[in-house]
PDB file of N, CA, C and O in Angstrom:
ATOM      1  N   MET L  30    -143.905   4.450 -23.563  1.00 72.00           N
ATOM      2  CA  MET L  30    -145.077   3.975 -23.814  1.00 72.00           C
ATOM      3  C   MET L  30    -145.230   4.213 -25.504  1.00 72.00           C
ATOM      4  O   MET L  30    -145.444   4.982 -26.475  1.00 72.00           O
ATOM      5  N   MET L  31    -145.590   3.178 -26.059  1.00 94.00           N
ATOM      6  CA  MET L  31    -145.763   2.489 -27.616  1.00 94.00           C
ATOM      7  C   MET L  31    -146.834   2.979 -27.694  1.00 94.00           C
ATOM      8  O   MET L  31    -148.308   2.517 -27.359  1.00 94.00           O
ATOM      9  N   TRP L  32    -147.738   2.108 -28.927  1.00 98.00           N
ATOM     10  CA  TRP L  32    -149.203   2.833 -29.614  1.00 98.00           C
ATOM     11  C   TRP L  32    -149.822   1.243 -29.100  1.00 98.00           C
ATOM     12  O   TRP L  32    -148.868   0.098 -29.141  1.00 98.00           O
ATOM     13  N   ARG L  33    -150.847   1.219 -28.561  1.00 97.00           N
ATOM     14  CA  ARG L  33    -151.687   0.249 -28.143  1.00 97.00           C
ATOM     15  C   ARG L  33    -152.819  -0.076 -29.357  1.00 97.00           C
ATOM     16  O   ARG L  33    -153.252   1.301 -29.867  1.00 97.00           O
ATOM     17  N   GLU L  34    -153.532  -1.419 -29.343  1.00 97.00           N
ATOM     18  CA  GLU L  34    -154.599  -1.587 -29.589  1.00 97.00           C
ATOM     19  C   GLU L  34    -155.787  -1.447 -28.998  1.00 97.00           C
ATOM     20  O   GLU L  34    -155.548  -2.318 -28.179  1.00 97.00           O
ATOM     21  N   GLU L  35    -157.084  -0.401 -28.827  1.00 96.00           N
ATOM     22  CA  GLU L  35    -157.851  -0.748 -28.281  1.00 96.00           C
ATOM     23  C   GLU L  35    -159.199  -0.251 -29.150  1.00 96.00           C
ATOM     24  O   GLU L  35    -159.222   1.231 -29.662  1.00 96.00           O
ATOM     25  N   ASN L  36    -160.493  -0.592 -28.837  1.00 95.00           N
ATOM     26  CA  ASN L  36    -161.711  -0.188 -29.312  1.00 95.00           C
ATOM     27  C   ASN L  36    -161.513  -0.272 -31.045  1.00 95.00           C
ATOM     28  O   ASN L  36    -162.154   0.975 -31.249  1.00 95.00           O
ATOM     29  N   ASN L  37    -160.610  -1.131 -31.713  1.00 95.00           N
ATOM     30  CA  ASN L  37    -160.405  -0.728 -33.050  1.00 95.00           C
ATOM     31  C   ASN L  37    -159.774   0.937 -33.369  1.00 95.00           C
ATOM     32  O   ASN L  37    -160.345   1.360 -34.018  1.00 95.00           O
ATOM     33  N   GLN L  38    -159.086   1.328 -32.301  1.00 97.00           N
ATOM     34  CA  GLN L  38    -158.405   2.181 -32.506  1.00 97.00           C
ATOM     35  C   GLN L  38    -156.641   2.282 -32.410  1.00 97.00           C
ATOM     36  O   GLN L  38    -156.125   1.462 -31.055  1.00 97.00           O
ATOM     37  N   LEU L  39    -155.977   2.763 -32.523  1.00 98.00           N
ATOM     38  CA  LEU L  39    -154.527   3.248 -32.203  1.00 98.00           C
ATOM     39  C   LEU L  39    -154.464   3.831 -31.474  1.00 98.00           C
ATOM     40  O   LEU L  39    -154.993   5.400 -31.664  1.00 98.00           O
ATOM     41  N   VAL L  40    -153.367   4.111 -29.732  1.00 98.00           N
ATOM     42  CA  VAL L  40    -153.556   4.780 -29.349  1.00 98.00           C
ATOM     43  C   VAL L  40    -152.634   5.042 -28.877  1.00 98.00           C
ATOM     44  O   VAL L  40    -151.675   4.109 -28.420  1.00 98.00           O
ATOM     45  N   ARG L  41    -152.229   6.263 -28.278  1.00 98.00           N
ATOM     46  CA  ARG L  41    -150.566   6.604 -27.577  1.00 98.00           C
ATOM     47  C   ARG L  41    -151.225   8.258 -26.700  1.00 98.00           C
ATOM     48  O   ARG L  41    -151.614   8.976 -27.389  1.00 98.00           O
ATOM     49  N   THR L  42    -150.453   8.296 -25.677  1.00 98.00           N
ATOM     50  CA  THR L  42    -150.323   9.423 -24.698  1.00 98.00           C
ATOM     51  C   THR L  42    -148.815   9.495 -24.881  1.00 98.00           C
ATOM     52  O   THR L  42    -148.075   8.945 -24.267  1.00 98.00           O
ATOM     53  N   PHE L  43    -149.065  10.761 -24.875  1.00 98.00           N
ATOM     54  CA  PHE L  43    -147.230  10.961 -25.307  1.00 98.00           C
ATOM     55  C   PHE L  43    -147.285  12.563 -23.965  1.00 98.00           C
ATOM     56  O   PHE L  43    -148.145  13.410 -23.706  1.00 98.00           O
ATOM     57  N   GLU L  44    -146.259  12.810 -23.292  1.00 98.00           N
ATOM     58  CA  GLU L  44    -146.028  13.605 -22.267  1.00 98.00           C
ATOM     59  C   GLU L  44    -145.129  14.496 -22.314  1.00 98.00           C
ATOM     60  O   GLU L  44    -143.913  13.704 -22.685  1.00 98.00           O
ATOM     61  N   PHE L  45    -145.396  15.747 -22.263  1.00 98.00           N
ATOM     62  CA  PHE L  45    -144.106  16.817 -22.149  1.00 98.00           C
ATOM     63  C   PHE L  45    -143.808  17.159 -21.116  1.00 98.00           C
ATOM     64  O   PHE L  45    -144.249  17.217 -19.974  1.00 98.00           O
ATOM     65  N   ASN L  46    -142.556  18.145 -21.092  1.00 98.00           N
ATOM     66  CA  ASN L  46    -142.439  19.168 -19.787  1.00 98.00           C
ATOM     67  C   ASN L  46    -143.259  20.014 -19.693  1.00 98.00           C
ATOM     68  O   ASN L  46    -143.277  20.847 -18.286  1.00 98.00           O
ATOM     69  N   ASN L  47    -144.203  20.682 -20.757  1.00 98.00           N
ATOM     70  CA  ASN L  47    -145.510  21.754 -19.641  1.00 98.00           C
ATOM     71  C   ASN L  47    -145.899  21.772 -21.402  1.00 98.00           C
ATOM     72  O   ASN L  47    -146.156  21.154 -22.412  1.00 98.00           O
ATOM     73  N   PHE L  48    -147.066  22.808 -21.061  1.00 98.00           N
ATOM     74  CA  PHE L  48    -148.190  22.970 -21.927  1.00 98.00           C
ATOM     75  C   PHE L  48    -147.615  23.380 -23.492  1.00 98.00           C
ATOM     76  O   PHE L  48    -147.521  23.326 -24.348  1.00 98.00           O
ATOM     77  N   ILE L  49    -146.643  24.000 -23.247  1.00 98.00           N
ATOM     78  CA  ILE L  49    -145.835  25.035 -24.721  1.00 98.00           C
ATOM     79  C   ILE L  49    -145.240  23.638 -25.879  1.00 98.00           C
ATOM     80  O   ILE L  49    -145.774  23.979 -26.892  1.00 98.00           O
ATOM     81  N   GLU L  50    -144.583  23.070 -25.112  1.00 98.00           N
ATOM     82  CA  GLU L  50    -143.925  22.231 -25.596  1.00 98.00           C
ATOM     83  C   GLU L  50    -144.760  20.772 -26.026  1.00 98.00           C
ATOM     84  O   GLU L  50    -144.858  20.237 -27.436  1.00 98.00           O
ATOM     85  N   ALA L  51    -145.890  20.763 -25.162  1.00 98.00           N
ATOM     86  CA  ALA L  51    -147.385  19.908 -25.963  1.00 98.00           C
ATOM     87  C   ALA L  51    -147.807  20.662 -27.229  1.00 98.00           C
ATOM     88  O   ALA L  51    -147.922  19.579 -28.089  1.00 98.00           O
ATOM     89  N   PHE L  52    -148.134  22.026 -26.862  1.00 98.00           N
ATOM     90  CA  PHE L  52    -149.062  22.275 -28.416  1.00 98.00           C
ATOM     91  C   PHE L  52    -147.801  22.556 -29.145  1.00 98.00           C
ATOM     92  O   PHE L  52    -148.647  22.242 -30.331  1.00 98.00           O
ATOM     93  N   GLY L  53    -146.875  22.296 -29.009  1.00 98.00           N
ATOM     94  CA  GLY L  53    -145.901  22.896 -30.475  1.00 98.00           C
ATOM     95  C   GLY L  53    -146.011  20.803 -31.196  1.00 98.00           C
ATOM     96  O   GLY L  53    -145.623  21.076 -32.178  1.00 98.00           O
ATOM     97  N   PHE L  54    -145.939  19.925 -30.769  1.00 98.00           N
ATOM     98  CA  PHE L  54    -146.309  18.941 -30.625  1.00 98.00           C
ATOM     99  C   PHE L  54    -147.408  18.949 -31.284  1.00 98.00           C
ATOM    100  O   PHE L  54    -147.288  17.925 -32.681  1.00 98.00           O
ATOM    101  N   MET L  55    -148.359  19.309 -31.272  1.00 98.00           N
ATOM    102  CA  MET L  55    -149.275  19.477 -31.854  1.00 98.00           C
ATOM    103  C   MET L  55    -149.740  20.078 -33.285  1.00 98.00           C
ATOM    104  O   MET L  55    -150.186  19.236 -34.227  1.00 98.00           O
ATOM    105  N   THR L  56    -149.191  20.990 -32.809  1.00 98.00           N
ATOM    106  CA  THR L  56    -148.718  21.825 -34.240  1.00 98.00           C
ATOM    107  C   THR L  56    -148.075  20.943 -35.438  1.00 98.00           C
ATOM    108  O   THR L  56    -148.199  20.816 -36.318  1.00 98.00           O
ATOM    109  N   GLN L  57    -147.227  20.283 -35.064  1.00 98.00           N
ATOM    110  CA  GLN L  57    -146.445  19.615 -35.830  1.00 98.00           C
ATOM    111  C   GLN L  57    -147.216  18.427 -36.309  1.00 98.00           C
ATOM    112  O   GLN L  57    -147.134  17.800 -37.735  1.00 98.00           O
ATOM    113  N   VAL L  58    -147.815  17.970 -35.545  1.00 98.00           N
ATOM    114  CA  VAL L  58    -149.012  16.530 -35.861  1.00 98.00           C
ATOM    115  C   VAL L  58    -149.728  17.490 -36.815  1.00 98.00           C
ATOM    116  O   VAL L  58    -150.149  16.561 -37.757  1.00 98.00           O
ATOM    117  N   ALA L  59    -149.972  18.287 -37.069  1.00 98.00           N
ATOM    118  CA  ALA L  59    -151.130  18.986 -37.019  1.00 98.00           C
ATOM    119  C   ALA L  59    -151.104  18.778 -38.690  1.00 98.00           C
ATOM    120  O   ALA L  59    -151.574  18.654 -40.047  1.00 98.00           O
ATOM    121  N   LEU L  60    -149.523  19.788 -39.498  1.00 98.00           N
ATOM    122  CA  LEU L  60    -149.032  19.902 -40.293  1.00 98.00           C
ATOM    123  C   LEU L  60    -149.112  18.644 -41.175  1.00 98.00           C
ATOM    124  O   LEU L  60    -149.347  18.252 -42.316  1.00 98.00           O
ATOM    125  N   VAL L  61    -148.449  17.308 -40.705  1.00 98.00           N
ATOM    126  CA  VAL L  61    -148.210  16.223 -41.151  1.00 98.00           C
ATOM    127  C   VAL L  61    -149.751  15.936 -41.536  1.00 98.00           C
ATOM    128  O   VAL L  61    -149.869  15.534 -42.747  1.00 98.00           O
ATOM    129  N   ALA L  62    -150.627  15.708 -40.912  1.00 98.00           N
ATOM    130  CA  ALA L  62    -151.848  15.211 -40.702  1.00 98.00           C
ATOM    131  C   ALA L  62    -152.916  15.794 -42.626  1.00 98.00           C
ATOM    132  O   ALA L  62    -153.445  14.877 -42.283  1.00 98.00           O
ATOM    133  N   GLU L  63    -152.704  16.944 -42.242  1.00 98.00           N
ATOM    134  CA  GLU L  63    -153.121  17.803 -42.964  1.00 98.00           C
ATOM    135  C   GLU L  63    -151.999  17.374 -44.295  1.00 98.00           C
ATOM    136  O   GLU L  63    -153.351  17.503 -45.195  1.00 98.00           O
ATOM    137  N   LYS L  64    -151.514  17.174 -44.204  1.00 97.00           N
ATOM    138  CA  LYS L  64    -150.692  16.727 -45.847  1.00 97.00           C
ATOM    139  C   LYS L  64    -150.975  15.435 -46.075  1.00 97.00           C
ATOM    140  O   LYS L  64    -151.609  14.929 -47.670  1.00 97.00           O
ATOM    141  N   MET L  65    -151.515  14.768 -44.820  1.00 97.00           N
ATOM    142  CA  MET L  65    -151.899  12.995 -45.208  1.00 97.00           C
ATOM    143  C   MET L  65    -153.495  12.830 -45.375  1.00 97.00           C
ATOM    144  O   MET L  65    -153.676  11.683 -45.481  1.00 97.00           O
ATOM    145  N   ASP L  66    -153.574  14.146 -45.258  1.00 96.00           N
ATOM    146  CA  ASP L  66    -155.562  14.192 -45.880  1.00 96.00           C
ATOM    147  C   ASP L  66    -155.831  12.969 -44.386  1.00 96.00           C
ATOM    148  O   ASP L  66    -156.942  12.216 -44.963  1.00 96.00           O
ATOM    149  N   HIS L  67    -155.268  12.924 -43.440  1.00 95.00           N
ATOM    150  CA  HIS L  67    -155.974  12.055 -42.486  1.00 95.00           C
ATOM    151  C   HIS L  67    -155.582  12.663 -40.967  1.00 95.00           C
ATOM    152  O   HIS L  67    -154.668  12.811 -40.339  1.00 95.00           O
ATOM    153  N   HIS L  68    -156.572  13.089 -40.081  1.00 95.00           N
ATOM    154  CA  HIS L  68    -156.691  14.001 -38.846  1.00 95.00           C
ATOM    155  C   HIS L  68    -156.977  12.849 -37.784  1.00 95.00           C
ATOM    156  O   HIS L  68    -157.686  12.371 -37.347  1.00 95.00           O
ATOM    157  N   PRO L  69    -156.372  13.338 -36.417  1.00 97.00           N
ATOM    158  CA  PRO L  69    -156.544  12.437 -35.549  1.00 97.00           C
ATOM    159  C   PRO L  69    -157.394  12.989 -34.554  1.00 97.00           C
ATOM    160  O   PRO L  69    -157.710  14.089 -34.410  1.00 97.00           O
ATOM    161  N   ASN L  70    -158.152  11.799 -33.868  1.00 97.00           N
ATOM    162  CA  ASN L  70    -158.798  12.583 -32.507  1.00 97.00           C
ATOM    163  C   ASN L  70    -157.710  12.824 -31.411  1.00 97.00           C
ATOM    164  O   ASN L  70    -156.915  11.350 -31.368  1.00 97.00           O
ATOM    165  N   TRP L  71    -157.579  13.824 -30.736  1.00 98.00           N
ATOM    166  CA  TRP L  71    -156.793  13.845 -29.874  1.00 98.00           C
ATOM    167  C   TRP L  71    -157.308  14.656 -28.671  1.00 98.00           C
ATOM    168  O   TRP L  71    -158.460  15.527 -29.175  1.00 98.00           O
ATOM    169  N   SER L  72    -156.674  14.822 -27.512  1.00 98.00           N
ATOM    170  CA  SER L  72    -156.914  15.468 -26.440  1.00 98.00           C
ATOM    171  C   SER L  72    -155.698  15.616 -25.712  1.00 98.00           C
ATOM    172  O   SER L  72    -154.938  15.222 -25.801  1.00 98.00           O
ATOM    173  N   ASN L  73    -155.878  17.317 -25.543  1.00 98.00           N
ATOM    174  CA  ASN L  73    -154.516  17.963 -24.615  1.00 98.00           C
ATOM    175  C   ASN L  73    -155.043  18.509 -23.177  1.00 98.00           C
ATOM    176  O   ASN L  73    -156.177  18.932 -23.224  1.00 98.00           O
ATOM    177  N   VAL L  74    -154.550  17.648 -22.057  1.00 98.00           N
ATOM    178  CA  VAL L  74    -154.696  18.487 -20.743  1.00 98.00           C
ATOM    179  C   VAL L  74    -153.535  18.861 -20.328  1.00 98.00           C
ATOM    180  O   VAL L  74    -152.474  17.575 -20.425  1.00 98.00           O
ATOM    181  N   TYR L  75    -152.721  19.947 -20.547  1.00 98.00           N
ATOM    182  CA  TYR L  75    -151.377  20.926 -20.176  1.00 98.00           C
ATOM    183  C   TYR L  75    -150.637  20.049 -20.957  1.00 98.00           C
ATOM    184  O   TYR L  75    -150.491  20.444 -21.949  1.00 98.00           O
ATOM    185  N   ASN L  76    -149.408  18.920 -20.289  1.00 98.00           N
ATOM    186  CA  ASN L  76    -148.264  18.842 -20.486  1.00 98.00           C
ATOM    187  C   ASN L  76    -148.749  17.242 -21.397  1.00 98.00           C
ATOM    188  O   ASN L  76    -148.124  16.834 -21.712  1.00 98.00           O
ATOM    189  N   LYS L  77    -150.028  16.807 -21.241  1.00 98.00           N
ATOM    190  CA  LYS L  77    -149.941  15.333 -21.963  1.00 98.00           C
ATOM    191  C   LYS L  77    -151.196  15.474 -23.114  1.00 98.00           C
ATOM    192  O   LYS L  77    -151.967  16.106 -23.297  1.00 98.00           O
ATOM    193  N   VAL L  78    -150.847  14.855 -24.056  1.00 98.00           N
ATOM    194  CA  VAL L  78    -151.805  14.845 -25.371  1.00 98.00           C
ATOM    195  C   VAL L  78    -152.158  12.951 -26.304  1.00 98.00           C
ATOM    196  O   VAL L  78    -150.826  12.365 -25.918  1.00 98.00           O
ATOM    197  N   GLU L  79    -153.220  13.327 -26.060  1.00 98.00           N
ATOM    198  CA  GLU L  79    -153.714  11.863 -26.170  1.00 98.00           C
ATOM    199  C   GLU L  79    -154.197  11.403 -27.438  1.00 98.00           C
ATOM    200  O   GLU L  79    -154.833  12.194 -28.011  1.00 98.00           O
ATOM    201  N   ILE L  80    -153.918  10.795 -28.269  1.00 98.00           N
ATOM    202  CA  ILE L  80    -154.059  10.619 -30.060  1.00 98.00           C
ATOM    203  C   ILE L  80    -154.551   9.443 -30.311  1.00 98.00           C
ATOM    204  O   ILE L  80    -154.068   8.206 -29.698  1.00 98.00           O
ATOM    205  N   ARG L  81    -155.752   9.289 -30.813  1.00 98.00           N
ATOM    206  CA  ARG L  81    -156.539   7.843 -31.243  1.00 98.00           C
ATOM    207  C   ARG L  81    -156.671   7.809 -32.431  1.00 98.00           C
ATOM    208  O   ARG L  81    -156.995   8.690 -33.171  1.00 98.00           O
ATOM    209  N   LEU L  82    -156.406   6.873 -33.176  1.00 98.00           N
ATOM    210  CA  LEU L  82    -156.241   7.145 -34.368  1.00 98.00           C
ATOM    211  C   LEU L  82    -157.187   6.156 -35.067  1.00 98.00           C
ATOM    212  O   LEU L  82    -157.547   5.005 -34.729  1.00 98.00           O
ATOM    213  N   CYS L  83    -157.946   5.801 -36.483  1.00 97.00           N
ATOM    214  CA  CYS L  83    -159.027   5.257 -36.567  1.00 97.00           C
ATOM    215  C   CYS L  83    -159.273   6.162 -37.957  1.00 97.00           C
ATOM    216  O   CYS L  83    -159.574   6.602 -38.470  1.00 97.00           O
ATOM    217  N   THR L  84    -159.545   5.198 -39.076  1.00 96.00           N
ATOM    218  CA  THR L  84    -160.015   5.701 -40.277  1.00 96.00           C
ATOM    219  C   THR L  84    -161.730   5.595 -40.197  1.00 96.00           C
ATOM    220  O   THR L  84    -162.252   4.706 -40.522  1.00 96.00           O
ATOM    221  N   HIS L  85    -161.806   6.746 -40.397  1.00 91.00           N
ATOM    222  CA  HIS L  85    -163.931   6.734 -40.489  1.00 91.00           C
ATOM    223  C   HIS L  85    -164.411   6.527 -41.414  1.00 91.00           C
ATOM    224  O   HIS L  85    -165.222   5.876 -41.559  1.00 91.00           O
ATOM    225  N   ASP L  86    -163.821   6.789 -42.928  1.00 91.00           N
ATOM    226  CA  ASP L  86    -164.632   6.094 -43.949  1.00 91.00           C
ATOM    227  C   ASP L  86    -164.301   4.647 -44.175  1.00 91.00           C
ATOM    228  O   ASP L  86    -165.018   4.388 -45.557  1.00 91.00           O
ATOM    229  N   ALA L  87    -163.666   3.850 -43.671  1.00 94.00           N
ATOM    230  CA  ALA L  87    -163.397   2.590 -43.537  1.00 94.00           C
ATOM    231  C   ALA L  87    -164.202   1.910 -42.658  1.00 94.00           C
ATOM    232  O   ALA L  87    -163.662   0.387 -42.142  1.00 94.00           O
ATOM    233  N   GLY L  88    -165.002   2.311 -41.652  1.00 92.00           N
ATOM    234  CA  GLY L  88    -165.923   1.799 -40.735  1.00 92.00           C
ATOM    235  C   GLY L  88    -165.357   2.485 -39.509  1.00 92.00           C
ATOM    236  O   GLY L  88    -165.534   0.708 -38.601  1.00 92.00           O
ATOM    237  N   ASP L  89    -164.620   3.188 -38.884  1.00 92.00           N
ATOM    238  CA  ASP L  89    -163.805   3.241 -38.181  1.00 92.00           C
ATOM    239  C   ASP L  89    -162.732   2.145 -37.407  1.00 92.00           C
ATOM    240  O   ASP L  89    -163.566   1.718 -36.536  1.00 92.00           O
ATOM    241  N   ILE L  90    -162.226   1.511 -38.341  1.00 94.00           N
ATOM    242  CA  ILE L  90    -161.341   0.520 -37.854  1.00 94.00           C
ATOM    243  C   ILE L  90    -159.399   1.369 -38.073  1.00 94.00           C
ATOM    244  O   ILE L  90    -159.348   2.013 -38.709  1.00 94.00           O
ATOM    245  N   ILE L  91    -158.612   0.648 -37.857  1.00 97.00           N
ATOM    246  CA  ILE L  91    -157.193   0.560 -37.890  1.00 97.00           C
ATOM    247  C   ILE L  91    -156.898   0.225 -39.020  1.00 97.00           C
ATOM    248  O   ILE L  91    -157.279  -0.945 -39.819  1.00 97.00           O
ATOM    249  N   THR L  92    -156.392   0.619 -39.765  1.00 97.00           N
ATOM    250  CA  THR L  92    -156.328   1.003 -41.627  1.00 97.00           C
ATOM    251  C   THR L  92    -154.299   1.255 -42.022  1.00 97.00           C
ATOM    252  O   THR L  92    -153.967   1.847 -40.878  1.00 97.00           O
ATOM    253  N   GLU L  93    -154.345   0.849 -42.980  1.00 97.00           N
ATOM    254  CA  GLU L  93    -152.597   1.201 -42.953  1.00 97.00           C
ATOM    255  C   GLU L  93    -152.469   2.889 -42.864  1.00 97.00           C
ATOM    256  O   GLU L  93    -151.666   3.253 -42.544  1.00 97.00           O
ATOM    257  N   LYS L  94    -153.213   3.372 -43.299  1.00 96.00           N
ATOM    258  CA  LYS L  94    -153.792   4.998 -43.201  1.00 96.00           C
ATOM    259  C   LYS L  94    -153.030   5.313 -41.978  1.00 96.00           C
ATOM    260  O   LYS L  94    -152.726   6.269 -41.465  1.00 96.00           O
ATOM    261  N   ASP L  95    -153.950   4.581 -40.367  1.00 97.00           N
ATOM    262  CA  ASP L  95    -153.175   4.728 -39.353  1.00 97.00           C
ATOM    263  C   ASP L  95    -151.723   4.506 -38.938  1.00 97.00           C
ATOM    264  O   ASP L  95    -151.254   5.510 -38.064  1.00 97.00           O
ATOM    265  N   ARG L  96    -151.586   3.303 -39.359  1.00 97.00           N
ATOM    266  CA  ARG L  96    -150.193   2.846 -39.133  1.00 97.00           C
ATOM    267  C   ARG L  96    -148.912   4.181 -39.165  1.00 97.00           C
ATOM    268  O   ARG L  96    -148.126   4.375 -38.844  1.00 97.00           O
ATOM    269  N   LYS L  97    -149.618   4.371 -40.566  1.00 97.00           N
ATOM    270  CA  LYS L  97    -148.763   5.287 -41.708  1.00 97.00           C
ATOM    271  C   LYS L  97    -148.195   7.437 -40.934  1.00 97.00           C
ATOM    272  O   LYS L  97    -147.626   7.889 -40.301  1.00 97.00           O
ATOM    273  N   LEU L  98    -149.793   7.238 -40.035  1.00 98.00           N
ATOM    274  CA  LEU L  98    -149.397   8.557 -39.428  1.00 98.00           C
ATOM    275  C   LEU L  98    -149.133   8.311 -38.015  1.00 98.00           C
ATOM    276  O   LEU L  98    -148.302   9.351 -37.410  1.00 98.00           O
ATOM    277  N   ALA L  99    -149.346   6.934 -37.268  1.00 98.00           N
ATOM    278  CA  ALA L  99    -148.539   6.799 -36.204  1.00 98.00           C
ATOM    279  C   ALA L  99    -147.196   6.877 -36.074  1.00 98.00           C
ATOM    280  O   ALA L  99    -146.631   7.097 -35.956  1.00 98.00           O
ATOM    281  N   GLU L 100    -145.958   5.840 -37.214  1.00 97.00           N
ATOM    282  CA  GLU L 100    -145.235   5.738 -37.716  1.00 97.00           C
ATOM    283  C   GLU L 100    -144.303   7.444 -38.001  1.00 97.00           C
ATOM    284  O   GLU L 100    -143.372   7.982 -37.102  1.00 97.00           O
ATOM    285  N   ALA L 101    -145.606   8.412 -38.281  1.00 97.00           N
ATOM    286  CA  ALA L 101    -145.090   9.365 -38.937  1.00 97.00           C
ATOM    287  C   ALA L 101    -145.041  10.535 -37.456  1.00 97.00           C
ATOM    288  O   ALA L 101    -144.182  11.067 -36.951  1.00 97.00           O
ATOM    289  N   ILE L 102    -145.750  10.370 -36.383  1.00 98.00           N
ATOM    290  CA  ILE L 102    -146.451  10.562 -35.048  1.00 98.00           C
ATOM    291  C   ILE L 102    -145.243  10.645 -34.331  1.00 98.00           C
ATOM    292  O   ILE L 102    -144.253  11.471 -34.107  1.00 98.00           O
ATOM    293  N   ASP L 103    -144.322   9.851 -34.723  1.00 97.00           N
ATOM    294  CA  ASP L 103    -143.577   9.220 -33.946  1.00 97.00           C
ATOM    295  C   ASP L 103    -142.037   9.227 -34.326  1.00 97.00           C
ATOM    296  O   ASP L 103    -141.303  10.233 -32.847  1.00 97.00           O
ATOM    297  N   LYS L 104    -142.180  10.074 -35.421  1.00 96.00           N
ATOM    298  CA  LYS L 104    -140.804  10.373 -35.920  1.00 96.00           C
ATOM    299  C   LYS L 104    -140.954  11.965 -35.286  1.00 96.00           C
ATOM    300  O   LYS L 104    -139.785  12.882 -35.252  1.00 96.00           O
ATOM    301  N   ILE L 105    -141.919  12.871 -35.031  1.00 96.00           N
ATOM    302  CA  ILE L 105    -141.702  13.881 -34.343  1.00 96.00           C
ATOM    303  C   ILE L 105    -141.744  14.012 -33.201  1.00 96.00           C
ATOM    304  O   ILE L 105    -140.764  14.704 -32.073  1.00 96.00           O
ATOM    305  N   ALA L 106    -142.430  13.285 -32.151  1.00 92.00           N
ATOM    306  CA  ALA L 106    -141.991  12.862 -30.284  1.00 92.00           C
ATOM    307  C   ALA L 106    -140.580  12.535 -30.359  1.00 92.00           C
ATOM    308  O   ALA L 106    -139.644  12.555 -30.607  1.00 92.00           O
TER     309      ALA L 106
END
């Protein structure tokens, strides 16, 4: 599954073999997001991580910041 646009957000769900893999992925994403100073809205239930990206200071719309973070996340996954 690729990123989709939904309610002015880029949305994607990632599925892993177990919770440890999902949490490890989230840790890697957190490090990249912090470096980019652009943080995702996300949730985790066992082996699934849903990420929603939008730029809050631009009025909660999708911007180039979101597209760059999505691209970086894809490289991790």
